[in-house]
Coordinates of C-alpha atoms in Angstrom, one line a residue:
X405 CA -0.5 44.5 71.9
X406 CA 0.6 41.2 70.5
X407 CA 3.1 40.9 67.6
X408 CA 3.1 38.3 64.9
X409 CA 5.4 37.8 62.0
X410 CA 3.9 36.9 58.6
X411 CA 5.7 34.5 56.3
X412 CA 6.5 36.1 53.0
X413 CA 9.4 34.3 51.3
X414 CA 12.6 32.5 52.1
X415 CA 15.8 34.4 52.3
X416 CA 18.0 35.1 49.3
X417 CA 21.3 37.0 48.9
X418 CA 20.7 40.8 48.5
X419 CA 21.2 42.4 45.1
X420 CA 23.9 44.9 44.4
X421 CA 22.6 48.1 42.9
X422 CA 25.1 50.5 41.3
X423 CA 24.9 54.3 41.6
X424 CA 22.3 56.0 39.5
X425 CA 23.4 57.5 36.2
X426 CA 24.5 61.2 36.2
X427 CA 22.6 63.2 33.6
X428 CA 23.5 66.3 31.6
X429 CA 20.3 68.0 32.8
X430 CA 19.3 70.9 35.1
X431 CA 17.0 68.7 37.1
X432 CA 15.6 65.2 36.9
X433 CA 13.7 62.5 38.7
X434 CA 12.6 58.9 38.2
X435 CA 9.7 57.3 40.1
X436 CA 7.5 54.3 40.2
X437 CA 4.1 55.5 38.9
X438 CA 2.3 52.8 40.9
X439 CA 3.8 53.4 44.3
X440 CA 5.1 56.9 44.0
X441 CA 8.6 55.7 45.1
X442 CA 11.4 58.0 43.9
X443 CA 14.3 56.0 42.6
X444 CA 16.6 58.8 41.3
X445 CA 16.6 62.5 41.7
X446 CA 18.8 65.5 41.2
X447 CA 17.8 69.1 41.7
X448 CA 14.3 67.8 41.7
X449 CA 13.0 70.8 43.7
X450 CA 14.7 73.5 41.8
X451 CA 12.2 75.8 40.2
X452 CA 12.8 75.8 36.4
X453 CA 10.8 77.1 33.4
X454 CA 8.7 74.2 32.1
X455 CA 8.1 75.4 28.5
X456 CA 5.4 73.2 26.8
X457 CA 5.4 70.8 29.7
X458 CA 2.9 73.3 31.0
X459 CA 0.4 71.7 28.6
X460 CA 0.3 68.6 30.8
X461 CA -1.7 70.7 33.3
X462 CA -3.9 72.2 30.5
X463 CA -4.7 68.6 29.3
X464 CA -5.3 67.4 32.8
X465 CA -7.9 70.0 33.6
X466 CA -9.7 69.6 30.2
X467 CA -9.8 65.8 30.7
X468 CA -11.2 66.2 34.2
X469 CA -13.9 68.5 32.9
X470 CA -14.8 66.1 30.2
X471 CA -15.1 63.2 32.6
X472 CA -17.2 65.3 35.0
X473 CA -19.6 66.2 32.2
X474 CA -18.8 69.9 32.3
X475 CA -17.8 69.8 28.6
X476 CA -18.1 67.2 25.9
X477 CA -15.5 65.8 23.5
X478 CA -17.6 66.9 20.5
X479 CA -18.4 70.4 21.8
X480 CA -17.5 72.9 19.2
X481 CA -15.1 75.6 20.3
X482 CA -15.2 79.0 18.7
X483 CA -11.6 80.0 17.8
X484 CA -10.7 83.5 18.9
X485 CA -8.2 85.9 17.4
X486 CA -6.1 85.5 20.5
X487 CA -5.8 81.8 20.0
X488 CA -5.3 82.0 16.2
X489 CA -2.5 84.6 16.6
X490 CA -0.4 82.5 19.1
X491 CA 3.1 81.9 18.0
X492 CA 5.4 79.0 18.5
X493 CA 4.2 75.4 17.9
X494 CA 0.8 75.4 16.4
X495 CA -2.1 73.2 15.5
X496 CA -3.0 75.7 12.8
X497 CA -6.5 76.4 13.8
X498 CA -8.1 79.5 12.2
X499 CA -9.9 82.5 13.8
X500 CA -13.7 82.4 13.3
X501 CA -13.9 78.6 12.9
X502 CA -15.2 75.9 15.2
X503 CA -13.2 72.9 16.4
X504 CA -14.3 70.0 18.5
X505 CA -12.8 69.8 22.0
X506 CA -11.3 66.4 21.4
X507 CA -9.4 67.7 18.3
X508 CA -8.1 70.6 20.3
X509 CA -7.0 68.2 23.0
X510 CA -5.1 66.2 20.5
X511 CA -3.6 69.4 19.1
X512 CA -2.3 70.2 22.6
X513 CA -1.0 66.8 23.4
X514 CA 0.4 65.6 20.0
X515 CA 1.2 68.8 18.2
X516 CA 2.0 70.9 21.3
X517 CA -0.2 73.6 19.8
X518 CA -0.1 76.9 21.7
X519 CA -3.2 78.0 19.7
X520 CA -5.1 74.9 20.8
X521 CA -4.1 75.5 24.4
X522 CA -5.5 79.0 24.4
X523 CA -8.7 78.0 22.6
X524 CA -9.4 75.3 25.2
X525 CA -8.5 77.6 28.1
X526 CA -11.0 80.2 26.8
X527 CA -13.7 77.6 26.3
X528 CA -13.3 76.0 29.7
X529 CA -12.9 79.1 31.8
X530 CA -14.0 82.1 29.7
X531 CA -10.5 83.5 29.4
X532 CA -6.9 82.3 29.6
X533 CA -6.3 84.2 32.7
X534 CA -9.2 82.6 34.5
X535 CA -8.0 79.2 33.3
X536 CA -4.6 79.9 34.7
X537 CA -6.2 80.5 38.1
X538 CA -7.7 77.0 37.9
X539 CA -4.3 75.6 36.9
X540 CA -2.7 77.0 40.0
X541 CA -5.5 75.8 42.2
X542 CA -5.2 72.3 40.7
X543 CA -1.4 72.4 41.2
X544 CA -1.9 73.1 44.9
X545 CA -4.4 70.2 45.2
X546 CA -1.8 67.8 43.6
X547 CA 0.9 68.9 46.0
X548 CA 2.9 70.7 43.3
X549 CA 4.3 73.2 45.8
X550 CA 7.0 74.5 43.6
X551 CA 4.8 75.3 40.7
X552 CA 3.3 78.6 39.5
X553 CA 1.6 79.1 36.1
X554 CA 1.2 82.4 34.2
X555 CA -0.3 80.9 31.1
X556 CA -1.8 77.8 29.6
X557 CA 1.0 77.2 27.0
X558 CA 4.4 77.5 28.6
X559 CA 5.1 80.7 26.7
X560 CA 8.1 82.3 28.6
X561 CA 6.9 84.6 31.4
X562 CA 8.3 85.9 34.7
X563 CA 7.3 83.6 37.5
X564 CA 6.2 80.7 35.3
X565 CA 8.0 77.9 37.0
X566 CA 7.8 74.3 38.1
X567 CA 10.1 71.5 39.4
X568 CA 11.0 68.0 38.2
X569 CA 9.3 66.6 41.3
X570 CA 6.1 68.5 40.6
X571 CA 6.0 67.4 37.0
X572 CA 6.3 63.8 38.2
X573 CA 3.3 64.3 40.4
X574 CA 1.3 65.7 37.5
X575 CA 2.4 62.9 35.2
X576 CA 1.3 60.3 37.8
X577 CA -2.1 62.1 38.1
X578 CA -2.5 62.1 34.3
X579 CA -1.9 58.4 34.1
X580 CA -4.0 57.4 37.1
X581 CA -6.8 59.9 37.1
X582 CA -7.6 60.0 33.4
X583 CA -6.5 56.7 31.8
X584 CA -8.8 57.1 28.8
X585 CA -7.3 60.4 27.7
X586 CA -3.8 59.4 28.8
X587 CA -4.0 57.1 25.7
X588 CA -3.8 60.2 23.5
X589 CA -0.2 60.8 24.7
X590 CA 0.8 57.6 22.9
X591 CA -0.5 58.8 19.5
X592 CA 2.3 59.4 17.1
X593 CA 0.6 61.6 14.5
X594 CA -2.4 64.0 14.2
X595 CA -3.8 65.5 11.1
X596 CA -5.8 68.7 11.1
X597 CA -6.9 71.2 8.6
X598 CA -9.0 74.3 9.0
X599 CA -12.0 74.5 6.6
X600 CA -10.8 75.3 3.1
X601 CA -7.2 74.5 3.9
X602 CA -5.1 71.5 3.2
X603 CA -4.8 69.2 6.3
X604 CA -1.4 69.2 8.0
X605 CA 0.0 66.0 9.6
X606 CA 2.4 66.6 12.5
X607 CA 4.3 64.0 14.4
X608 CA 4.4 63.8 18.2
X609 CA 7.5 65.5 19.4
X610 CA 8.2 62.7 21.9
X611 CA 10.8 60.8 19.9
X612 CA 10.8 57.9 22.4
X613 CA 7.4 56.9 21.1
X614 CA 9.2 56.0 17.8
X615 CA 12.2 54.2 19.3
X616 CA 10.9 52.4 22.4
X617 CA 7.7 50.5 22.2
X618 CA 7.3 50.4 26.0
X619 CA 7.0 54.3 26.1
X620 CA 3.4 55.5 25.8
X621 CA 3.8 59.2 26.8
X622 CA 4.0 62.0 27.9
X623 CA 5.2 65.4 26.8
X624 CA 8.1 67.5 25.5
X625 CA 9.0 71.1 26.0
X626 CA 11.5 73.6 24.6
X627 CA 12.3 77.2 24.8
X628 CA 15.7 79.0 24.8
X629 CA 15.3 79.6 28.6
X630 CA 14.1 76.1 29.5
X631 CA 16.3 74.1 27.2
X632 CA 15.0 70.8 26.0
X633 CA 12.7 69.0 28.4
X634 CA 10.9 65.6 28.4
X635 CA 8.5 63.9 30.7
X636 CA 8.3 60.2 29.7
X637 CA 6.5 57.1 30.9
X638 CA 7.2 53.5 30.1
X639 CA 5.6 50.3 31.2
X640 CA 7.4 46.9 31.1
X641 CA 6.4 43.6 32.8
X642 CA 3.7 45.3 34.9
X643 CA 6.0 48.1 36.2
X644 CA 5.4 51.7 35.1
X645 CA 8.1 54.3 35.5
X646 CA 7.9 58.1 35.0
X647 CA 11.1 60.1 34.2
X648 CA 11.4 63.9 34.1
X649 CA 14.4 65.5 32.5
X650 CA 14.7 69.3 32.3
X651 CA 17.2 71.7 30.7
X652 CA 19.1 69.4 28.4
X653 CA 21.1 70.8 25.4
X654 CA 19.2 69.2 22.5
X655 CA 16.2 67.2 21.3
X656 CA 18.4 64.2 21.0
X657 CA 19.9 64.7 24.5
X658 CA 16.5 64.9 26.3
X659 CA 15.6 61.5 24.7
X660 CA 18.9 59.8 25.5
X661 CA 19.0 61.1 29.0
X662 CA 15.5 59.9 29.7
X663 CA 16.4 56.5 28.3
X664 CA 19.3 56.3 30.8
X665 CA 16.9 56.9 33.7
X666 CA 14.3 54.4 32.5
X667 CA 16.9 51.7 31.7
X668 CA 18.3 52.0 35.2
X669 CA 15.0 51.8 36.9
X670 CA 13.8 48.8 35.0
X671 CA 17.1 47.0 35.3
X672 CA 17.5 47.3 39.1
X673 CA 14.0 47.7 40.6
X674 CA 10.6 46.1 40.4
X675 CA 7.0 46.8 41.6
X676 CA 6.0 44.0 43.9
X677 CA 2.5 43.4 45.1
X678 CA 2.7 42.1 48.6
X679 CA -1.0 41.9 49.5
X680 CA -4.3 42.5 47.7
X681 CA -7.1 44.6 49.1
X682 CA -9.2 41.5 49.8
X683 CA -6.4 39.4 51.4
X684 CA -7.0 38.0 54.9
X685 CA -3.8 38.2 56.9
X686 CA -5.1 36.9 60.2
X687 CA -8.3 35.3 61.7
X688 CA -8.6 36.2 65.4
X689 CA -10.8 35.3 68.3
X690 CA -13.5 37.9 69.2
X691 CA -14.9 38.1 72.7
X692 CA -18.5 39.2 73.5
X693 CA -19.6 38.9 69.9
X694 CA -22.3 37.0 68.0
X695 CA -19.4 35.5 66.1
X696 CA -16.3 34.3 67.8
X697 CA -13.9 35.0 65.0
X698 CA -13.1 37.8 62.6
X699 CA -10.9 38.2 59.6
X700 CA -8.3 41.0 59.6
X701 CA -6.4 42.4 56.6
X702 CA -5.5 45.6 54.8
X703 CA -7.9 48.2 53.4
X704 CA -6.1 48.6 50.1
X705 CA -3.7 46.7 47.9
X706 CA -0.1 46.8 49.2
X707 CA 2.5 47.3 46.5
X708 CA 6.1 48.3 47.1
X709 CA 9.1 49.3 44.9
X710 CA 12.0 47.1 45.8
X711 CA 15.3 46.1 44.4
X712 CA 14.8 43.5 41.7
X713 CA 14.8 40.0 43.3
X714 CA 14.5 41.3 46.8
X715 CA 10.9 40.2 47.4
X716 CA 12.3 37.1 49.3
X717 CA 13.9 39.4 51.9
X718 CA 10.7 41.3 52.8
X719 CA 9.6 40.9 56.4
X720 CA 6.0 41.6 57.6
X721 CA 4.9 42.1 61.2
X722 CA 1.4 42.5 62.6
X723 CA 0.7 44.4 65.8
X724 CA -2.8 43.4 67.2
X725 CA -4.6 43.8 70.5
X726 CA -4.3 40.7 72.8
X727 CA -8.0 40.8 73.3
X728 CA -10.5 41.9 70.6
X729 CA -14.0 42.8 71.8
X730 CA -17.2 43.1 69.9
X731 CA -18.9 45.1 68.5
X732 CA -16.7 45.5 65.4
X733 CA -17.5 47.3 62.1
X734 CA -16.1 46.3 58.7
X735 CA -13.2 48.7 57.9
X736 CA -12.5 49.5 61.5
X737 CA -8.8 49.9 62.3
X738 CA -7.7 47.2 64.7
X739 CA -3.8 47.1 64.5
X740 CA -0.8 47.9 62.5
X741 CA 1.0 46.2 59.6
X742 CA 4.7 46.9 59.1
X743 CA 6.8 45.6 56.2
X744 CA 10.5 46.0 56.2
X745 CA 13.5 45.2 54.0
X746 CA 16.9 44.7 55.6
X747 CA 15.8 46.7 58.7
X748 CA 14.3 49.6 56.7
X749 CA 10.6 50.1 57.1
X750 CA 9.0 50.3 53.7
X751 CA 5.3 50.2 54.7
X752 CA 3.4 50.9 57.8
X753 CA -0.4 51.1 57.7
X754 CA -3.4 50.1 59.9
X755 CA -4.9 46.7 59.7
X756 CA -8.7 46.6 59.4
X757 CA -11.6 44.3 60.3
X758 CA -13.0 42.6 57.3
X759 CA -16.6 42.2 58.5
X760 CA -19.1 43.4 61.1
X761 CA -19.3 41.5 64.4
X762 CA -22.3 42.4 66.5
X763 CA -22.2 42.4 70.2
X764 CA -23.6 39.2 71.8
X765 CA -26.4 39.1 74.3
X766 CA -26.0 39.7 78.0
X767 CA -25.6 36.1 79.1
X768 CA -23.0 35.4 76.3
X769 CA -21.0 38.5 77.3
X770 CA -21.0 37.4 81.0
X771 CA -19.8 33.9 80.0
X772 CA -17.0 35.4 77.9
X773 CA -16.0 37.6 80.7
X774 CA -15.7 34.6 83.0
X775 CA -13.6 32.7 80.5
X776 CA -11.3 35.7 80.1
X777 CA -10.9 36.0 83.9
X778 CA -9.9 32.4 84.3
X779 CA -7.5 32.6 81.4
X780 CA -5.8 35.5 83.0
X781 CA -6.8 37.9 80.3
X782 CA -9.6 39.8 82.0
X783 CA -9.4 43.5 81.3
X784 CA -6.7 43.0 78.7

């Protein structure tokens, strides 16, 4: 294998990053939504009651079914007695009426309606218990290993638990997998009235939407057992952060503690795109091929979360075979790209061939073999 360093930027003095803020919270985490890099965490794997943060999974599943065409936004949902009788926060739907799916989804996201959550669960899966089974399966698929659901609302129940880390994974999935419906989480008000009743306008319980224009979601939760919880997401200058704060003492505290995390992340870190998916990092000689050169690069965009201003200190190194033989297929792994910062490896992924290279004819292969022999590379 041959090694080659890739020029990135000239050296600059490293930035000094202070210790992360300490929050009055049972558990919390801050991560870069783009790269998944965790910037701050405390008790992030402790299982805690999620309260209405549960509805993030309810919304995720409903959005997924809409995008897959299993249900439609304008489908009319028959409201059951069970949904109508739900206590706690409500959308104020009425038993025996029909409500469009998209209105119920807004009721879940903006008004945190327990009634709307049960109505959607029954519509999607036939019963809330069947829907809960889907919730737990989906949690497993997302790697939410510390999560178990007992209902679609977050109503207190034995064994109904999650973690700050799991909620950050779910928030990232909401943002990346269902961007169209994620926009609903930024809506500040929703007005709904059952037939024959005066419409009720309710404000989104995420107070950061009203105080920080960079915040565009996600969800609040509160029960006596869970305390005041908030999953928030904010985007500034091309960087999106997700904060999860659980078990604070008040509605005001969950907002202020979340702001501390977000402010710290944006002040001291940045999302830096090192390479695009189409970038060519090297053009190499190909032996025994119909073409004698091939472009080599990365399969996907390379973005890293780094200390703000540290992009000039990144170092990239390619590890490639000394001799590359045809045939080659576009996307074929051919080497390794390593990117480090001050000796710490931040990224390590295979390099790939950018285009097919067919094997040359017999005489051309013989001629290349002779040239390799005389250059001392035969069999390399």
